[in-house]
Amino acid sequence: MDSPEVTFTLAYLVFAVCFVFTPTEFHSAGLTVQNLLSGWLGSEDAAFVSYHLRRTSATLLCHSLLPLGYYVGMCFAASEKQLYSLGQAPEAWRLFFLLSVTLPTIASTLIYYWSCDQWARHPLARTLALYALPQSGWRAVASSVNTEFRRIDKFATGAPGARVIVTDTWVMKVTTYRVHVAQQQDVHLTVTESQQHELSPDSNLPVQLLTIHVASASPGVQAFDIRNDGPALQRGLGSVAPAQQTSPCAG
């Protein structure tokens, strides 16, 4: 059980899980896609939409390279398997290599497709285009989002992989591979789950966790769920009209 092969496999598995789900320790050490590629990604505060167009694409590509990184590492950790020579490697490892090359190839092809026409095919850009006026395009909407995100009165909470951002006009959820966007004036909020926890690790006080389903009246805008402590979400979503908020969990 102490062979280099097993040791490397366990170590790489821990690294891969932490790199994808990025715990606090990895953020502190700067081992995140956002930090490693900060020079190319730019500033989120300066250009929120452009930043996340690149971030989601870079994250997808980096994560797709993890299996290939494991194979390359195993070439050294298990040199007796001769993995560096595909002709002599065991069949199972040849299949794994094929998979590890296929994943980044697919990811690269998808990212290239997204980047065509100045990122107009990216899911975020296509969502913003649904809110564009006939005489304008998605970039005009993106400019509005960027401007509102720079304001200090916006509401932002949650972990990096599930951030909730509420501005004067927009409700957004930032996830690892996607940014969900909906315009406040046409969303319907539904509380789908409410959990009461005895103590919060931060304040040692009882805390309520709410899961809210955000559905847009605009055709083509994908619904999404946001989850955080109840008081924080109520403050952030306070600008949404009461008529748009329902709570089937009440009572």
Short mmCIF file of C-alpha atoms in Angstrom, two decimals:
data_model
loop_
_atom_site.label_atom_id
_atom_site.label_comp_id
_atom_site.label_asym_id
_atom_site.label_seq_id
_atom_site.Cartn_x
_atom_site.Cartn_y
_atom_site.Cartn_z
CA MET A 1 0.00 0.00 0.00
CA ASP A 2 3.03 2.29 0.27
CA SER A 3 4.04 1.90 -3.37
CA PRO A 4 4.72 5.13 -5.33
CA GLU A 5 1.78 4.30 -7.59
CA VAL A 6 -0.73 4.20 -4.73
CA THR A 7 0.78 7.20 -2.98
CA PHE A 8 0.67 9.31 -6.13
CA THR A 9 -2.89 8.19 -6.92
CA LEU A 10 -4.16 9.20 -3.49
CA ALA A 11 -2.26 12.47 -3.52
CA TYR A 12 -3.46 13.38 -7.01
CA LEU A 13 -7.04 12.46 -6.14
CA VAL A 14 -6.97 14.82 -3.17
CA PHE A 15 -5.39 17.54 -5.30
CA ALA A 16 -7.94 17.11 -8.10
CA VAL A 17 -10.92 17.24 -5.74
CA CYS A 18 -9.55 20.32 -3.99
CA PHE A 19 -8.68 22.00 -7.29
CA VAL A 20 -12.23 21.51 -8.57
CA PHE A 21 -14.09 22.36 -5.36
CA THR A 22 -11.44 24.81 -4.06
CA PRO A 23 -11.59 24.76 -0.26
CA THR A 24 -10.46 27.76 1.77
CA GLU A 25 -6.89 26.44 2.02
CA PHE A 26 -6.53 26.33 -1.77
CA HIS A 27 -7.91 29.85 -2.08
CA SER A 28 -5.45 31.08 0.53
CA ALA A 29 -2.57 29.41 -1.31
CA GLY A 30 -3.70 30.85 -4.65
CA LEU A 31 -4.28 27.41 -6.19
CA THR A 32 -7.34 28.42 -8.18
CA VAL A 33 -7.97 28.98 -11.86
CA GLN A 34 -8.82 32.62 -11.12
CA ASN A 35 -5.49 33.25 -9.43
CA LEU A 36 -3.27 31.16 -11.72
CA LEU A 37 -4.69 32.85 -14.84
CA SER A 38 -5.39 36.27 -13.34
CA GLY A 39 -3.27 38.03 -15.94
CA TRP A 40 -5.42 36.72 -18.80
CA LEU A 41 -8.77 36.86 -17.02
CA GLY A 42 -8.49 40.51 -16.10
CA SER A 43 -10.43 42.18 -13.29
CA GLU A 44 -13.93 41.10 -12.27
CA ASP A 45 -14.65 44.58 -10.92
CA ALA A 46 -13.56 46.29 -14.13
CA ALA A 47 -15.44 44.02 -16.56
CA PHE A 48 -17.67 41.48 -14.82
CA VAL A 49 -19.11 39.85 -17.94
CA SER A 50 -15.84 39.65 -19.88
CA TYR A 51 -14.10 38.23 -16.81
CA HIS A 52 -16.62 35.41 -16.43
CA LEU A 53 -16.70 34.61 -20.13
CA ARG A 54 -13.01 33.82 -19.81
CA ARG A 55 -13.17 32.33 -16.32
CA THR A 56 -15.82 29.74 -17.14
CA SER A 57 -13.97 28.74 -20.30
CA ALA A 58 -10.58 28.52 -18.59
CA THR A 59 -12.06 26.54 -15.70
CA LEU A 60 -13.63 24.03 -18.05
CA LEU A 61 -10.35 23.55 -19.91
CA CYS A 62 -8.19 23.28 -16.77
CA HIS A 63 -10.51 20.74 -15.16
CA SER A 64 -10.63 18.68 -18.37
CA LEU A 65 -6.82 18.40 -18.25
CA LEU A 66 -6.79 16.74 -14.81
CA PRO A 67 -7.03 13.14 -16.15
CA LEU A 68 -4.15 13.82 -18.55
CA GLY A 69 -2.13 15.24 -15.67
CA TYR A 70 -2.72 12.03 -13.74
CA TYR A 71 -1.54 9.92 -16.68
CA VAL A 72 1.63 11.97 -17.07
CA GLY A 73 2.32 11.68 -13.35
CA MET A 74 1.81 7.92 -13.46
CA CYS A 75 4.45 7.70 -16.19
CA PHE A 76 6.95 8.56 -13.44
CA ALA A 77 5.20 7.02 -10.41
CA ALA A 78 4.75 3.65 -12.15
CA SER A 79 7.61 3.59 -14.62
CA GLU A 80 7.54 -0.21 -14.75
CA LYS A 81 4.22 -0.02 -16.62
CA GLN A 82 5.97 1.82 -19.46
CA LEU A 83 3.07 4.24 -19.82
CA TYR A 84 5.29 6.68 -21.69
CA SER A 85 5.23 4.21 -24.59
CA LEU A 86 1.63 3.65 -25.68
CA GLY A 87 2.60 0.60 -27.69
CA GLN A 88 3.86 -1.16 -24.57
CA ALA A 89 1.36 0.22 -22.05
CA PRO A 90 -1.44 -2.08 -20.77
CA GLU A 91 -4.68 -1.83 -22.72
CA ALA A 92 -6.61 -0.29 -19.81
CA TRP A 93 -4.07 2.52 -19.59
CA ARG A 94 -4.21 3.10 -23.35
CA LEU A 95 -7.96 3.54 -23.05
CA PHE A 96 -7.47 5.91 -20.11
CA PHE A 97 -4.98 7.93 -22.16
CA LEU A 98 -7.47 8.14 -25.01
CA LEU A 99 -10.10 9.43 -22.59
CA SER A 100 -7.69 11.90 -21.00
CA VAL A 101 -6.89 13.37 -24.42
CA THR A 102 -10.49 13.36 -25.62
CA LEU A 103 -11.78 15.45 -22.70
CA PRO A 104 -9.57 18.53 -23.29
CA THR A 105 -10.10 18.16 -27.04
CA ILE A 106 -13.86 18.40 -26.57
CA ALA A 107 -13.45 21.23 -24.08
CA SER A 108 -11.16 23.15 -26.44
CA THR A 109 -13.58 22.70 -29.33
CA LEU A 110 -16.48 23.95 -27.21
CA ILE A 111 -14.49 26.95 -25.98
CA TYR A 112 -13.47 27.80 -29.54
CA TYR A 113 -17.14 27.69 -30.53
CA TRP A 114 -18.04 29.98 -27.61
CA SER A 115 -15.32 32.48 -28.50
CA CYS A 116 -16.42 32.85 -32.11
CA ASP A 117 -17.98 36.21 -33.03
CA GLN A 118 -16.34 37.82 -29.97
CA TRP A 119 -17.86 35.37 -27.45
CA ALA A 120 -21.40 35.86 -28.76
CA ARG A 121 -22.02 32.09 -28.61
CA HIS A 122 -21.08 31.72 -24.95
CA PRO A 123 -24.07 30.73 -22.75
CA LEU A 124 -23.72 33.94 -20.70
CA ALA A 125 -23.67 36.12 -23.81
CA ARG A 126 -26.66 34.27 -25.25
CA THR A 127 -28.62 34.82 -22.04
CA LEU A 128 -27.80 38.53 -22.04
CA ALA A 129 -28.86 38.74 -25.69
CA LEU A 130 -32.38 37.75 -24.63
CA TYR A 131 -32.62 41.03 -22.73
CA ALA A 132 -31.17 43.19 -25.50
CA LEU A 133 -33.30 45.74 -27.33
CA PRO A 134 -33.87 45.12 -31.06
CA GLN A 135 -31.48 47.89 -32.08
CA SER A 136 -28.73 46.79 -29.70
CA GLY A 137 -26.93 43.56 -28.81
CA TRP A 138 -25.78 41.54 -25.86
CA ARG A 139 -22.78 43.81 -25.30
CA ALA A 140 -25.07 46.70 -24.39
CA VAL A 141 -26.68 44.52 -21.73
CA ALA A 142 -23.24 43.37 -20.57
CA SER A 143 -22.23 47.02 -20.15
CA SER A 144 -25.24 47.55 -17.89
CA VAL A 145 -24.33 44.50 -15.81
CA ASN A 146 -20.71 45.67 -15.53
CA THR A 147 -21.78 49.13 -14.38
CA GLU A 148 -24.15 47.82 -11.72
CA PHE A 149 -21.62 45.27 -10.45
CA ARG A 150 -19.10 48.05 -9.80
CA ARG A 151 -21.52 49.84 -7.46
CA ILE A 152 -20.78 49.47 -3.77
CA ASP A 153 -24.46 48.97 -2.87
CA LYS A 154 -24.74 45.60 -4.64
CA PHE A 155 -25.46 42.48 -2.58
CA ALA A 156 -22.99 39.61 -2.86
CA THR A 157 -22.72 36.50 -0.71
CA GLY A 158 -21.81 32.83 -0.86
CA ALA A 159 -18.81 30.64 -1.61
CA PRO A 160 -16.80 31.27 -4.82
CA GLY A 161 -18.46 28.30 -6.53
CA ALA A 162 -22.00 29.42 -5.66
CA ARG A 163 -22.01 33.20 -5.28
CA VAL A 164 -25.25 35.13 -5.29
CA ILE A 165 -25.11 38.70 -6.59
CA VAL A 166 -28.03 41.10 -6.62
CA THR A 167 -27.79 44.55 -8.21
CA ASP A 168 -30.44 47.18 -8.89
CA THR A 169 -31.60 45.33 -12.02
CA TRP A 170 -30.13 41.83 -11.96
CA VAL A 171 -30.16 38.63 -9.94
CA MET A 172 -27.10 36.49 -10.67
CA LYS A 173 -25.63 33.22 -9.51
CA VAL A 174 -21.96 32.56 -10.24
CA THR A 175 -21.03 28.87 -10.35
CA THR A 176 -17.89 27.01 -11.38
CA TYR A 177 -18.84 26.61 -15.04
CA ARG A 178 -21.68 29.07 -15.53
CA VAL A 179 -23.15 32.44 -14.62
CA HIS A 180 -26.94 32.52 -14.32
CA VAL A 181 -28.52 35.91 -14.95
CA ALA A 182 -32.12 37.11 -14.61
CA GLN A 183 -33.65 40.56 -14.67
CA GLN A 184 -35.39 41.45 -11.43
CA GLN A 185 -38.49 42.91 -13.06
CA ASP A 186 -39.53 39.60 -14.64
CA VAL A 187 -38.42 37.00 -12.08
CA HIS A 188 -40.62 34.91 -9.83
CA LEU A 189 -39.05 33.76 -6.57
CA THR A 190 -40.24 30.62 -4.82
CA VAL A 191 -38.91 29.29 -1.54
CA THR A 192 -38.47 25.58 -2.20
CA GLU A 193 -36.67 24.56 0.98
CA SER A 194 -36.09 25.97 4.45
CA GLN A 195 -33.68 24.43 6.97
CA GLN A 196 -33.20 25.55 10.54
CA HIS A 197 -29.78 24.93 12.06
CA GLU A 198 -29.18 25.25 15.78
CA LEU A 199 -25.88 27.11 15.65
CA SER A 200 -23.93 29.06 13.09
CA PRO A 201 -20.16 28.39 13.22
CA ASP A 202 -19.53 32.11 12.81
CA SER A 203 -21.89 33.62 15.37
CA ASN A 204 -22.98 30.69 17.58
CA LEU A 205 -26.57 31.72 16.88
CA PRO A 206 -29.40 29.77 15.20
CA VAL A 207 -29.40 30.17 11.44
CA GLN A 208 -32.01 29.52 8.77
CA LEU A 209 -30.94 28.32 5.31
CA LEU A 210 -33.27 29.06 2.42
CA THR A 211 -33.29 27.61 -1.08
CA ILE A 212 -35.02 29.97 -3.50
CA HIS A 213 -36.00 29.05 -7.05
CA VAL A 214 -35.49 31.95 -9.45
CA ALA A 215 -37.65 31.64 -12.57
CA SER A 216 -37.70 34.26 -15.31
CA ALA A 217 -40.75 35.17 -17.36
CA SER A 218 -38.48 35.73 -20.37
CA PRO A 219 -38.50 32.72 -22.72
CA GLY A 220 -35.14 31.02 -23.00
CA VAL A 221 -33.75 32.21 -19.65
CA GLN A 222 -32.89 29.15 -17.59
CA ALA A 223 -34.23 29.02 -14.04
CA PHE A 224 -31.80 28.49 -11.18
CA ASP A 225 -31.69 28.00 -7.42
CA ILE A 226 -29.89 30.13 -4.87
CA ARG A 227 -29.15 28.99 -1.33
CA ASN A 228 -27.95 30.97 1.64
CA ASP A 229 -28.98 32.06 5.11
CA GLY A 230 -32.48 33.50 5.23
CA PRO A 231 -31.81 37.03 6.58
CA ALA A 232 -29.00 37.62 4.09
CA LEU A 233 -31.12 36.55 1.12
CA GLN A 234 -34.04 38.65 2.31
CA ARG A 235 -31.81 41.71 2.47
CA GLY A 236 -30.35 41.03 -0.94
CA LEU A 237 -33.66 40.27 -2.63
CA GLY A 238 -35.57 42.98 -0.82
CA SER A 239 -35.85 45.06 -3.98
CA VAL A 240 -37.83 42.33 -5.75
CA ALA A 241 -41.51 43.11 -5.60
CA PRO A 242 -43.42 41.14 -2.93
CA ALA A 243 -45.89 39.95 -5.54
CA GLN A 244 -43.07 38.10 -7.18
CA GLN A 245 -42.17 36.15 -4.05
CA THR A 246 -44.04 33.06 -2.92
CA SER A 247 -43.31 30.53 -0.22
CA PRO A 248 -44.92 27.11 -0.57
CA CYS A 249 -42.99 26.08 2.52
CA ALA A 250 -44.74 28.62 4.71
CA GLY A 251 -46.71 27.17 7.58
#
